[in-house]
């Protein structure tokens, strides 16, 4: 396994960096936040990203994708993470595309994947139901009532659920209190958010991105709306691992940028007649952060590779990456604010955005503690 | 077959024929030297054969006795050595530190004189950097060398000289110029220890062992031809050598974590033995379990980082980022022993005898030894200074 980008991947990363600097610097995020609309991202920007092949970055070429793999997507996410760019990259290009590609039948793939690749269709995964990521522990269910399948339950903290054209809903195959059914099985359904019985409510979070609660009140669905077999737990796990690694790449980018801005500030800001970066108390903390960032880079790169190479250790890699990314971004975002002094806690200054994003990103797809525990379980202790 | 496949087959065949059975088991490694001692006759054979082949220093140029292998070939050699469980044929400061510095800075004659001896383990080298008054502030050193005809006459004292009592020669930093500015008057020279002007006195560590010494020079004689590089220009060589030392020490931290064929780490396995498991086969003490998992993750991330840095390193050898490896690797290693002790309870705190097992007593001594990891080769604080200034560009 190589932990450095090849020429093609490096080119993609350079393109992404230029694109983001030109089209979506942090001021772009600030404008969106101030607008406070429900989408929380720019559709125009997403169209441009799709034109670059990023919406279909995990999609096979026969469905209109560019099939660049996780290493490619990771390179793009790191760059968008640097500038805190809100976009459906994770909800659609990663989650939606992967779930449909891995679980979907030929009709679904032919119908949906090209639309995703073109940037015309966005998706959201409706999975979690509580304040913590806990994919197995859900009570939303979908069972046959008379002629129809009926979906019932409540999902929360759904990423990009308000802007999505299509919801991918994970449900039990039996009512939660039904003891007879072996309850470990889960199905996925493709649900039009405009369907009767679907009620979406915005949740306003500190990172100003798009989250919502979705209530499914006796929503009628068809067999054809099922994505994959009656039990897709394996596929959900696989795709969640991709998502954990993808968001880790984004978090790495955010941590690197917060760090770079802080180092620059240490060189520029003068107190006691010299740059504050000459004080050893700050230097050592900066050097320690540098070390943690280096470890995080390697963990993320290793994990991205593990997916593309279908390593038999990819599950542990996912937890390794998400744990390191969570810990490091938390460390760096805290230190960044502290080392900026008073301006660090003002809204006018960008550095606080990283702190706010850090904590939400840590919770998405499992916090650091969640992954620490998961890593230990996977390592047999 | 490609060249590399060919090379793998040849390597397999050669090792098959030449690596003695005893050397395919774990055990101590020879440090060579003029008065080399071997714990087993096979150790001598193994050193002799590997030295002749140049495979103790696989990537060094053939003209100086090295293996002349490419990076890819060396990787194959290491894999094949690992596959048969072969222990290293030779351990030495010559391989890790002096050799790379000589290859970069020494004259042709000096290379021909010293490098083959390093490859074949003929000389045991030690490092004469630190002095009683000059530890972290190494450049303030004051051991003096004065030119007298064809020789330098050296007076002064070194300290913490690892293995000086076994060594044949010492690579030494001495002052040939003025004390100020401190970096400008330093020279790098090679001193034979087998002479009346050199005395060594062992120092005992908290672990009970005595791996290092005080080294005294009283009118020690050093031929002018043993000066490496120019007079008073030794600091550049000294710093470069430290980078090699630091990247070597960070590599040692690796055996501590890393990945093996088994999913469970050695650390977790040991913790399980001492504290047991709960109904779901999880480590019985949840606080300890968290510490073990965090350490395992960081070890893995660290070993990936060394791999990545190796890939990114072009031909120029280690850089200032070696300080990151030294800092993180040694802190990790210390923490690993702390966690082991925590798992073992009183059993991890024995000094000698019953009721402790030999393994327990070894861990306790290694725990004490590990405290030196973040001091030797430049302290953690000094390495953080290097990262701040050389890597991050923070001002003085
Ligand atoms: C096991 C072992 C083997 C060794 N082997 C050798 C050898 O073979 N050859 C050799 O030459 N040397 C050897 N050394 C010496 C080693 O390089 C020195 O001990 C080390 O450089 C520190 O110097 P010092 O002991 O004088 O500590 P000091 O420099 O006095 O440091 C004391 C404390 O002050 C801190 N400190 C000092 N300066 C600064 C600063 N600028 N900023 C922040 N903190 C600072 C240090 O980090 C440390 O915590 C060995 C040491 C050990 C422990």
PDB file of C-alpha atoms in Angstrom, chain A residues 1-4 259 263 266-267 274-275 277-280 282-284 286-288 290-299 301-302 312-313 316-317 319-320 323-324 327 369 371-381, chain B residues 259-260 262-265 268-269 272 281-283 289-294 296-309 311-312 321 324 327-328 380-385 387-389 391-396:
ATOM      1  CA  UNK A   1       0.000   0.000   0.000  1.00  0.00           C
ATOM      2  CA  UNK A   2       1.353   3.406  -0.951  1.00  0.00           C
ATOM      3  CA  UNK A   3       0.611   6.340   1.319  1.00  0.00           C
ATOM      4  CA  UNK A   4       1.502   8.994  -1.218  1.00  0.00           C
ATOM      5  CA  UNK A 259      -3.354  25.047  11.971  1.00  0.00           C
ATOM      6  CA  UNK A 263       0.978  29.383  12.602  1.00  0.00           C
ATOM      7  CA  UNK A 266       1.940  33.294  15.606  1.00  0.00           C
ATOM      8  CA  UNK A 267       4.376  34.849  13.131  1.00  0.00           C
ATOM      9  CA  UNK A 274       8.272  40.252  19.449  1.00  0.00           C
ATOM     10  CA  UNK A 275       6.165  37.750  17.542  1.00  0.00           C
ATOM     11  CA  UNK A 277       5.445  32.600  17.921  1.00  0.00           C
ATOM     12  CA  UNK A 278       8.821  33.130  19.600  1.00  0.00           C
ATOM     13  CA  UNK A 279       7.369  32.032  22.959  1.00  0.00           C
ATOM     14  CA  UNK A 280       8.321  28.458  23.696  1.00  0.00           C
ATOM     15  CA  UNK A 282       3.292  28.250  22.219  1.00  0.00           C
ATOM     16  CA  UNK A 283       6.016  26.703  20.050  1.00  0.00           C
ATOM     17  CA  UNK A 284       5.882  23.362  21.783  1.00  0.00           C
ATOM     18  CA  UNK A 286       2.353  24.030  17.888  1.00  0.00           C
ATOM     19  CA  UNK A 287       5.001  21.362  17.337  1.00  0.00           C
ATOM     20  CA  UNK A 288       2.859  18.805  19.132  1.00  0.00           C
ATOM     21  CA  UNK A 290       2.109  19.313  13.872  1.00  0.00           C
ATOM     22  CA  UNK A 291       2.967  15.789  15.013  1.00  0.00           C
ATOM     23  CA  UNK A 292      -0.664  14.859  15.551  1.00  0.00           C
ATOM     24  CA  UNK A 293      -1.542  16.250  12.136  1.00  0.00           C
ATOM     25  CA  UNK A 294       1.144  14.111  10.526  1.00  0.00           C
ATOM     26  CA  UNK A 295      -0.285  11.010  12.212  1.00  0.00           C
ATOM     27  CA  UNK A 296      -3.778  11.972  11.155  1.00  0.00           C
ATOM     28  CA  UNK A 297      -2.687  12.450   7.541  1.00  0.00           C
ATOM     29  CA  UNK A 298      -1.203   8.960   7.452  1.00  0.00           C
ATOM     30  CA  UNK A 299      -4.249   7.408   9.118  1.00  0.00           C
ATOM     31  CA  UNK A 301      -4.489   8.141   3.667  1.00  0.00           C
ATOM     32  CA  UNK A 302      -4.122   4.563   4.867  1.00  0.00           C
ATOM     33  CA  UNK A 312      -9.467  -7.115   4.903  1.00  0.00           C
ATOM     34  CA  UNK A 313      -8.577  -4.652   7.653  1.00  0.00           C
ATOM     35  CA  UNK A 316     -10.223  -1.016  11.692  1.00  0.00           C
ATOM     36  CA  UNK A 317      -8.815   1.549   9.298  1.00  0.00           C
ATOM     37  CA  UNK A 319     -12.107   3.655  13.124  1.00  0.00           C
ATOM     38  CA  UNK A 320      -8.426   4.567  13.126  1.00  0.00           C
ATOM     39  CA  UNK A 323     -10.660   8.569  15.872  1.00  0.00           C
ATOM     40  CA  UNK A 324      -7.505  10.422  14.845  1.00  0.00           C
ATOM     41  CA  UNK A 327      -9.117  13.978  18.294  1.00  0.00           C
ATOM     42  CA  UNK A 369     -15.121   7.366  21.851  1.00  0.00           C
ATOM     43  CA  UNK A 371     -14.445   4.519  17.359  1.00  0.00           C
ATOM     44  CA  UNK A 372     -12.063   3.836  20.206  1.00  0.00           C
ATOM     45  CA  UNK A 373     -14.468   1.204  21.469  1.00  0.00           C
ATOM     46  CA  UNK A 374     -15.048  -0.134  17.980  1.00  0.00           C
ATOM     47  CA  UNK A 375     -11.323  -0.407  17.327  1.00  0.00           C
ATOM     48  CA  UNK A 376     -10.865  -2.397  20.527  1.00  0.00           C
ATOM     49  CA  UNK A 377     -13.756  -4.729  19.702  1.00  0.00           C
ATOM     50  CA  UNK A 378     -12.390  -5.319  16.201  1.00  0.00           C
ATOM     51  CA  UNK A 379      -8.981  -6.025  17.754  1.00  0.00           C
ATOM     52  CA  UNK A 380     -10.510  -8.678  20.001  1.00  0.00           C
ATOM     53  CA  UNK A 381     -10.325  -6.972  23.367  1.00  0.00           C
TER      54      UNK A 381
ATOM     55  CA  UNK B 259       0.629  -4.456  13.065  1.00  0.00           C
ATOM     56  CA  UNK B 260       1.241  -8.139  13.121  1.00  0.00           C
ATOM     57  CA  UNK B 262      -2.748 -11.184  14.777  1.00  0.00           C
ATOM     58  CA  UNK B 263      -5.488  -8.611  15.287  1.00  0.00           C
ATOM     59  CA  UNK B 264      -4.771  -8.145  18.949  1.00  0.00           C
ATOM     60  CA  UNK B 265      -1.694  -6.164  19.945  1.00  0.00           C
ATOM     61  CA  UNK B 268      -3.732  -5.734  24.780  1.00  0.00           C
ATOM     62  CA  UNK B 269      -2.879  -9.413  25.072  1.00  0.00           C
ATOM     63  CA  UNK B 272      -5.947  -9.292  29.195  1.00  0.00           C
ATOM     64  CA  UNK B 281     -14.450 -10.729  25.810  1.00  0.00           C
ATOM     65  CA  UNK B 282     -13.646  -7.082  26.377  1.00  0.00           C
ATOM     66  CA  UNK B 283     -10.723  -6.127  28.550  1.00  0.00           C
ATOM     67  CA  UNK B 289      -9.068  -0.712  27.879  1.00  0.00           C
ATOM     68  CA  UNK B 290      -9.430   2.868  26.694  1.00  0.00           C
ATOM     69  CA  UNK B 291      -5.763   3.575  27.293  1.00  0.00           C
ATOM     70  CA  UNK B 292      -4.694   0.423  25.471  1.00  0.00           C
ATOM     71  CA  UNK B 293      -6.924   1.185  22.491  1.00  0.00           C
ATOM     72  CA  UNK B 294      -5.697   4.756  22.269  1.00  0.00           C
ATOM     73  CA  UNK B 296      -2.739   0.890  19.758  1.00  0.00           C
ATOM     74  CA  UNK B 297      -4.333   3.434  17.455  1.00  0.00           C
ATOM     75  CA  UNK B 298      -1.526   5.923  17.908  1.00  0.00           C
ATOM     76  CA  UNK B 299       1.109   3.232  17.361  1.00  0.00           C
ATOM     77  CA  UNK B 300      -0.527   2.271  14.140  1.00  0.00           C
ATOM     78  CA  UNK B 301      -0.898   5.859  12.997  1.00  0.00           C
ATOM     79  CA  UNK B 302       2.733   6.415  13.882  1.00  0.00           C
ATOM     80  CA  UNK B 303       3.981   3.413  11.956  1.00  0.00           C
ATOM     81  CA  UNK B 304       1.958   4.545   8.926  1.00  0.00           C
ATOM     82  CA  UNK B 305       3.575   7.949   9.313  1.00  0.00           C
ATOM     83  CA  UNK B 306       7.087   6.518   9.261  1.00  0.00           C
ATOM     84  CA  UNK B 307       6.121   4.573   6.158  1.00  0.00           C
ATOM     85  CA  UNK B 308       4.753   7.705   4.498  1.00  0.00           C
ATOM     86  CA  UNK B 309       7.796   9.760   5.448  1.00  0.00           C
ATOM     87  CA  UNK B 311       8.043   7.204   0.717  1.00  0.00           C
ATOM     88  CA  UNK B 312       8.189  10.985   0.604  1.00  0.00           C
ATOM     89  CA  UNK B 321      10.880  15.971  10.364  1.00  0.00           C
ATOM     90  CA  UNK B 324       8.842  14.544  14.878  1.00  0.00           C
ATOM     91  CA  UNK B 327       9.602  12.969  19.738  1.00  0.00           C
ATOM     92  CA  UNK B 328       6.451  10.984  19.070  1.00  0.00           C
ATOM     93  CA  UNK B 380      11.675  15.709  23.559  1.00  0.00           C
ATOM     94  CA  UNK B 381      11.805  19.423  24.317  1.00  0.00           C
ATOM     95  CA  UNK B 382      14.780  19.936  22.017  1.00  0.00           C
ATOM     96  CA  UNK B 383      13.032  18.047  19.245  1.00  0.00           C
ATOM     97  CA  UNK B 384       9.935  20.179  19.721  1.00  0.00           C
ATOM     98  CA  UNK B 385      12.227  23.203  19.372  1.00  0.00           C
ATOM     99  CA  UNK B 387      10.064  21.214  14.751  1.00  0.00           C
ATOM    100  CA  UNK B 388       8.993  24.734  15.759  1.00  0.00           C
ATOM    101  CA  UNK B 389      11.933  26.457  14.156  1.00  0.00           C
ATOM    102  CA  UNK B 391       9.726  22.807  10.160  1.00  0.00           C
ATOM    103  CA  UNK B 392       7.171  25.435  11.147  1.00  0.00           C
ATOM    104  CA  UNK B 393       9.473  28.411  10.733  1.00  0.00           C
ATOM    105  CA  UNK B 394       8.549  30.015  14.046  1.00  0.00           C
ATOM    106  CA  UNK B 395      10.866  32.870  15.052  1.00  0.00           C
ATOM    107  CA  UNK B 396      13.536  32.874  17.770  1.00  0.00           C
TER     108      UNK B 396
END
